[in-house]
PDB file of C-alpha atoms in Angstrom:
ATOM      1  CA  UNK Q   1     126.367 -15.483  39.855  1.00 71.00           C
ATOM      2  CA  UNK Q   2     125.572 -18.154  37.065  1.00 77.00           C
ATOM      3  CA  UNK Q   3     122.476 -18.781  38.843  1.00 75.00           C
ATOM      4  CA  UNK Q   4     121.411 -15.196  38.546  1.00 74.00           C
ATOM      5  CA  UNK Q   5     122.566 -14.846  34.881  1.00 77.00           C
ATOM      6  CA  UNK Q   6     120.183 -18.266  34.472  1.00 78.00           C
ATOM      7  CA  UNK Q   7     117.139 -16.839  36.100  1.00 72.00           C
ATOM      8  CA  UNK Q   8     117.383 -13.682  33.946  1.00 73.00           C
ATOM      9  CA  UNK Q   9     117.586 -15.374  31.071  1.00 69.00           C
ATOM     10  CA  UNK Q  10     114.682 -17.826  31.679  1.00 72.00           C
ATOM     11  CA  UNK Q  11     112.637 -14.605  32.784  1.00 70.00           C
ATOM     12  CA  UNK Q  12     113.638 -13.132  29.502  1.00 69.00           C
ATOM     13  CA  UNK Q  13     112.887 -16.285  27.553  1.00 71.00           C
ATOM     14  CA  UNK Q  14     109.536 -16.469  29.110  1.00 68.00           C
ATOM     15  CA  UNK Q  15     108.921 -12.711  28.543  1.00 66.00           C
ATOM     16  CA  UNK Q  16     109.533 -13.021  24.644  1.00 71.00           C
ATOM     17  CA  UNK Q  17     107.387 -16.064  24.545  1.00 72.00           C
ATOM     18  CA  UNK Q  18     104.674 -14.317  26.048  1.00 67.00           C
ATOM     19  CA  UNK Q  19     104.520 -11.166  23.927  1.00 66.00           C
ATOM     20  CA  UNK Q  20     104.867 -13.638  20.611  1.00 68.00           C
ATOM     21  CA  UNK Q  21     102.008 -15.341  21.912  1.00 68.00           C
ATOM     22  CA  UNK Q  22      99.820 -12.423  22.691  1.00 59.00           C
ATOM     23  CA  UNK Q  23     100.852 -10.921  19.557  1.00 59.00           C
ATOM     24  CA  UNK Q  24      99.734 -13.939  17.224  1.00 56.00           C
ATOM     25  CA  UNK Q  25      96.147 -13.534  19.295  1.00 54.00           C
ATOM     26  CA  UNK Q  26      95.429  -9.892  18.879  1.00 51.00           C
ATOM     27  CA  UNK Q  27      96.844  -9.471  15.186  1.00 48.00           C
ATOM     28  CA  UNK Q  28      94.779 -11.265  12.188  1.00 54.00           C
ATOM     29  CA  UNK Q  29      95.710 -14.202  10.551  1.00 52.00           C
ATOM     30  CA  UNK Q  30      96.892 -13.597   6.997  1.00 55.00           C
ATOM     31  CA  UNK Q  31      95.531 -16.160   4.541  1.00 60.00           C
ATOM     32  CA  UNK Q  32      97.707 -17.267   1.245  1.00 78.00           C
ATOM     33  CA  UNK Q  33      96.717 -14.170  -1.102  1.00 84.00           C
ATOM     34  CA  UNK Q  34      98.262 -14.154  -4.427  1.00 84.00           C
ATOM     35  CA  UNK Q  35      98.472 -11.359  -6.815  1.00 85.00           C
ATOM     36  CA  UNK Q  36     100.019 -12.447 -10.282  1.00 83.00           C
ATOM     37  CA  UNK Q  37     100.367 -10.447 -13.440  1.00 82.00           C
ATOM     38  CA  UNK Q  38     101.175 -11.984 -17.008  1.00 78.00           C
ATOM     39  CA  UNK Q  39     102.550  -9.389 -19.122  1.00 76.00           C
ATOM     40  CA  UNK Q  40     102.428  -8.909 -22.782  1.00 71.00           C
ATOM     41  CA  UNK Q  41     105.547 -10.699 -23.435  1.00 68.00           C
ATOM     42  CA  UNK Q  42     103.912 -14.335 -22.710  1.00 69.00           C
ATOM     43  CA  UNK Q  43     103.713 -16.677 -25.130  1.00 74.00           C
ATOM     44  CA  UNK Q  44     102.367 -20.559 -25.220  1.00 76.00           C
ATOM     45  CA  UNK Q  45     102.832 -22.092 -21.755  1.00 79.00           C
ATOM     46  CA  UNK Q  46     100.523 -23.732 -18.977  1.00 84.00           C
ATOM     47  CA  UNK Q  47      99.978 -22.150 -15.391  1.00 83.00           C
ATOM     48  CA  UNK Q  48      98.073 -24.300 -12.948  1.00 87.00           C
ATOM     49  CA  UNK Q  49      97.475 -23.084  -9.272  1.00 87.00           C
ATOM     50  CA  UNK Q  50      95.985 -24.654  -6.320  1.00 89.00           C
ATOM     51  CA  UNK Q  51      94.811 -22.867  -3.111  1.00 88.00           C
ATOM     52  CA  UNK Q  52      93.785 -24.905  -0.511  1.00 88.00           C
ATOM     53  CA  UNK Q  53      92.484 -23.221   2.787  1.00 87.00           C
ATOM     54  CA  UNK Q  54      90.382 -20.597   4.058  1.00 89.00           C
ATOM     55  CA  UNK Q  55      89.982 -16.781   2.964  1.00 89.00           C
ATOM     56  CA  UNK Q  56      92.465 -16.910   0.140  1.00 88.00           C
ATOM     57  CA  UNK Q  57      92.480 -14.366  -2.333  1.00 89.00           C
ATOM     58  CA  UNK Q  58      93.770 -14.647  -6.020  1.00 89.00           C
ATOM     59  CA  UNK Q  59      94.254 -11.340  -7.950  1.00 89.00           C
ATOM     60  CA  UNK Q  60      94.928 -11.998 -11.422  1.00 85.00           C
ATOM     61  CA  UNK Q  61      95.959  -9.720 -13.953  1.00 85.00           C
ATOM     62  CA  UNK Q  62      96.346 -10.940 -17.791  1.00 82.00           C
ATOM     63  CA  UNK Q  63      97.727  -8.687 -20.586  1.00 78.00           C
ATOM     64  CA  UNK Q  64      98.578 -10.971 -23.067  1.00 74.00           C
ATOM     65  CA  UNK Q  65      98.174 -14.888 -23.271  1.00 73.00           C
ATOM     66  CA  UNK Q  66      98.788 -16.510 -26.514  1.00 77.00           C
ATOM     67  CA  UNK Q  67      98.199 -20.391 -26.508  1.00 81.00           C
ATOM     68  CA  UNK Q  68      98.277 -20.397 -23.205  1.00 81.00           C
ATOM     69  CA  UNK Q  69      96.516 -22.575 -20.442  1.00 86.00           C
ATOM     70  CA  UNK Q  70      95.502 -21.427 -17.079  1.00 86.00           C
ATOM     71  CA  UNK Q  71      93.777 -23.593 -14.483  1.00 91.00           C
ATOM     72  CA  UNK Q  72      93.192 -21.901 -10.701  1.00 90.00           C
ATOM     73  CA  UNK Q  73      91.769 -24.114  -8.103  1.00 92.00           C
ATOM     74  CA  UNK Q  74      90.554 -22.842  -4.854  1.00 92.00           C
ATOM     75  CA  UNK Q  75      89.301 -25.558  -2.572  1.00 92.00           C
ATOM     76  CA  UNK Q  76      88.135 -24.047   1.258  1.00 91.00           C
ATOM     77  CA  UNK Q  77      85.528 -21.572   2.406  1.00 92.00           C
ATOM     78  CA  UNK Q  78      85.823 -17.895   2.005  1.00 91.00           C
ATOM     79  CA  UNK Q  79      88.024 -17.621  -0.810  1.00 91.00           C
ATOM     80  CA  UNK Q  80      87.520 -14.860  -3.549  1.00 92.00           C
ATOM     81  CA  UNK Q  81      88.869 -14.781  -6.890  1.00 91.00           C
ATOM     82  CA  UNK Q  82      89.401 -11.209  -8.893  1.00 90.00           C
ATOM     83  CA  UNK Q  83      90.630 -11.823 -12.743  1.00 87.00           C
ATOM     84  CA  UNK Q  84      91.185  -9.140 -15.187  1.00 86.00           C
ATOM     85  CA  UNK Q  85      92.047  -9.817 -18.749  1.00 81.00           C
ATOM     86  CA  UNK Q  86      93.125  -7.123 -21.482  1.00 77.00           C
ATOM     87  CA  UNK Q  87      93.694  -9.887 -24.111  1.00 64.00           C
ATOM     88  CA  UNK Q  88      94.754  -7.484 -26.928  1.00 64.00           C
ATOM     89  CA  UNK Q  89      96.865 -10.570 -28.299  1.00 64.00           C
ATOM     90  CA  UNK Q  90      95.085 -13.505 -26.604  1.00 67.00           C
ATOM     91  CA  UNK Q  91      94.476 -15.932 -29.072  1.00 72.00           C
ATOM     92  CA  UNK Q  92      93.918 -19.271 -28.709  1.00 78.00           C
ATOM     93  CA  UNK Q  93      93.952 -19.584 -25.041  1.00 81.00           C
ATOM     94  CA  UNK Q  94      91.739 -21.311 -22.186  1.00 85.00           C
ATOM     95  CA  UNK Q  95      91.157 -20.298 -18.353  1.00 86.00           C
ATOM     96  CA  UNK Q  96      89.623 -22.781 -16.250  1.00 91.00           C
ATOM     97  CA  UNK Q  97      88.609 -21.582 -12.673  1.00 92.00           C
ATOM     98  CA  UNK Q  98      87.198 -23.793  -9.882  1.00 93.00           C
ATOM     99  CA  UNK Q  99      85.954 -22.801  -6.462  1.00 93.00           C
ATOM    100  CA  UNK Q 100      85.095 -25.244  -4.053  1.00 93.00           C
ATOM    101  CA  UNK Q 101      83.712 -24.236  -0.416  1.00 92.00           C
ATOM    102  CA  UNK Q 102      81.200 -21.893   1.067  1.00 93.00           C
ATOM    103  CA  UNK Q 103      81.230 -18.220   0.873  1.00 92.00           C
ATOM    104  CA  UNK Q 104      83.481 -18.085  -2.232  1.00 92.00           C
ATOM    105  CA  UNK Q 105      83.428 -15.036  -4.643  1.00 92.00           C
ATOM    106  CA  UNK Q 106      84.433 -14.352  -8.187  1.00 91.00           C
ATOM    107  CA  UNK Q 107      84.535 -11.015 -10.550  1.00 90.00           C
ATOM    108  CA  UNK Q 108      86.159 -10.479 -13.597  1.00 87.00           C
ATOM    109  CA  UNK Q 109      86.708  -7.883 -16.413  1.00 85.00           C
ATOM    110  CA  UNK Q 110      87.278  -9.472 -19.473  1.00 80.00           C
ATOM    111  CA  UNK Q 111      88.385  -8.625 -22.987  1.00 78.00           C
ATOM    112  CA  UNK Q 112      90.022 -11.027 -25.876  1.00 72.00           C
ATOM    113  CA  UNK Q 113      90.887  -9.175 -28.892  1.00 68.00           C
ATOM    114  CA  UNK Q 114      91.522 -11.654 -31.416  1.00 63.00           C
ATOM    115  CA  UNK Q 115      90.513 -15.142 -32.832  1.00 64.00           C
ATOM    116  CA  UNK Q 116      89.321 -16.958 -29.614  1.00 72.00           C
ATOM    117  CA  UNK Q 117      89.728 -17.227 -25.779  1.00 77.00           C
ATOM    118  CA  UNK Q 118      87.723 -19.367 -23.663  1.00 80.00           C
ATOM    119  CA  UNK Q 119      86.822 -19.513 -20.026  1.00 82.00           C
ATOM    120  CA  UNK Q 120      85.264 -21.865 -18.014  1.00 87.00           C
ATOM    121  CA  UNK Q 121      83.841 -21.187 -14.134  1.00 89.00           C
ATOM    122  CA  UNK Q 122      82.956 -23.658 -12.071  1.00 90.00           C
ATOM    123  CA  UNK Q 123      81.728 -23.034  -8.184  1.00 91.00           C
ATOM    124  CA  UNK Q 124      80.550 -26.125  -6.108  1.00 89.00           C
TER     125      UNK Q 124
END
């Protein structure tokens, strides 16, 4: 009786492992995608993000960033960065975007409505 229960449990365990392996092979692997929004209540501060790997995506939206320093670094192949700045009150802020690897993409929609904002993009 105990041998039969053990045999059935082992068979069930094998079937579950097989199905998990099969689903991992047939389903696409997801990268470390990041969607981030900075709202209009943000004053001062630093944001540093490092994404290391392949096929990563950062979708970054900024409404306000007074005195804010932002640095985004993507390392690896097939990474993309999409930045949307609606900087109604973005005074004295700087953004630094660095992408290293092959097949990288960068897109933006930028508006800074006050004294100054700076943007530096490096793609190696």
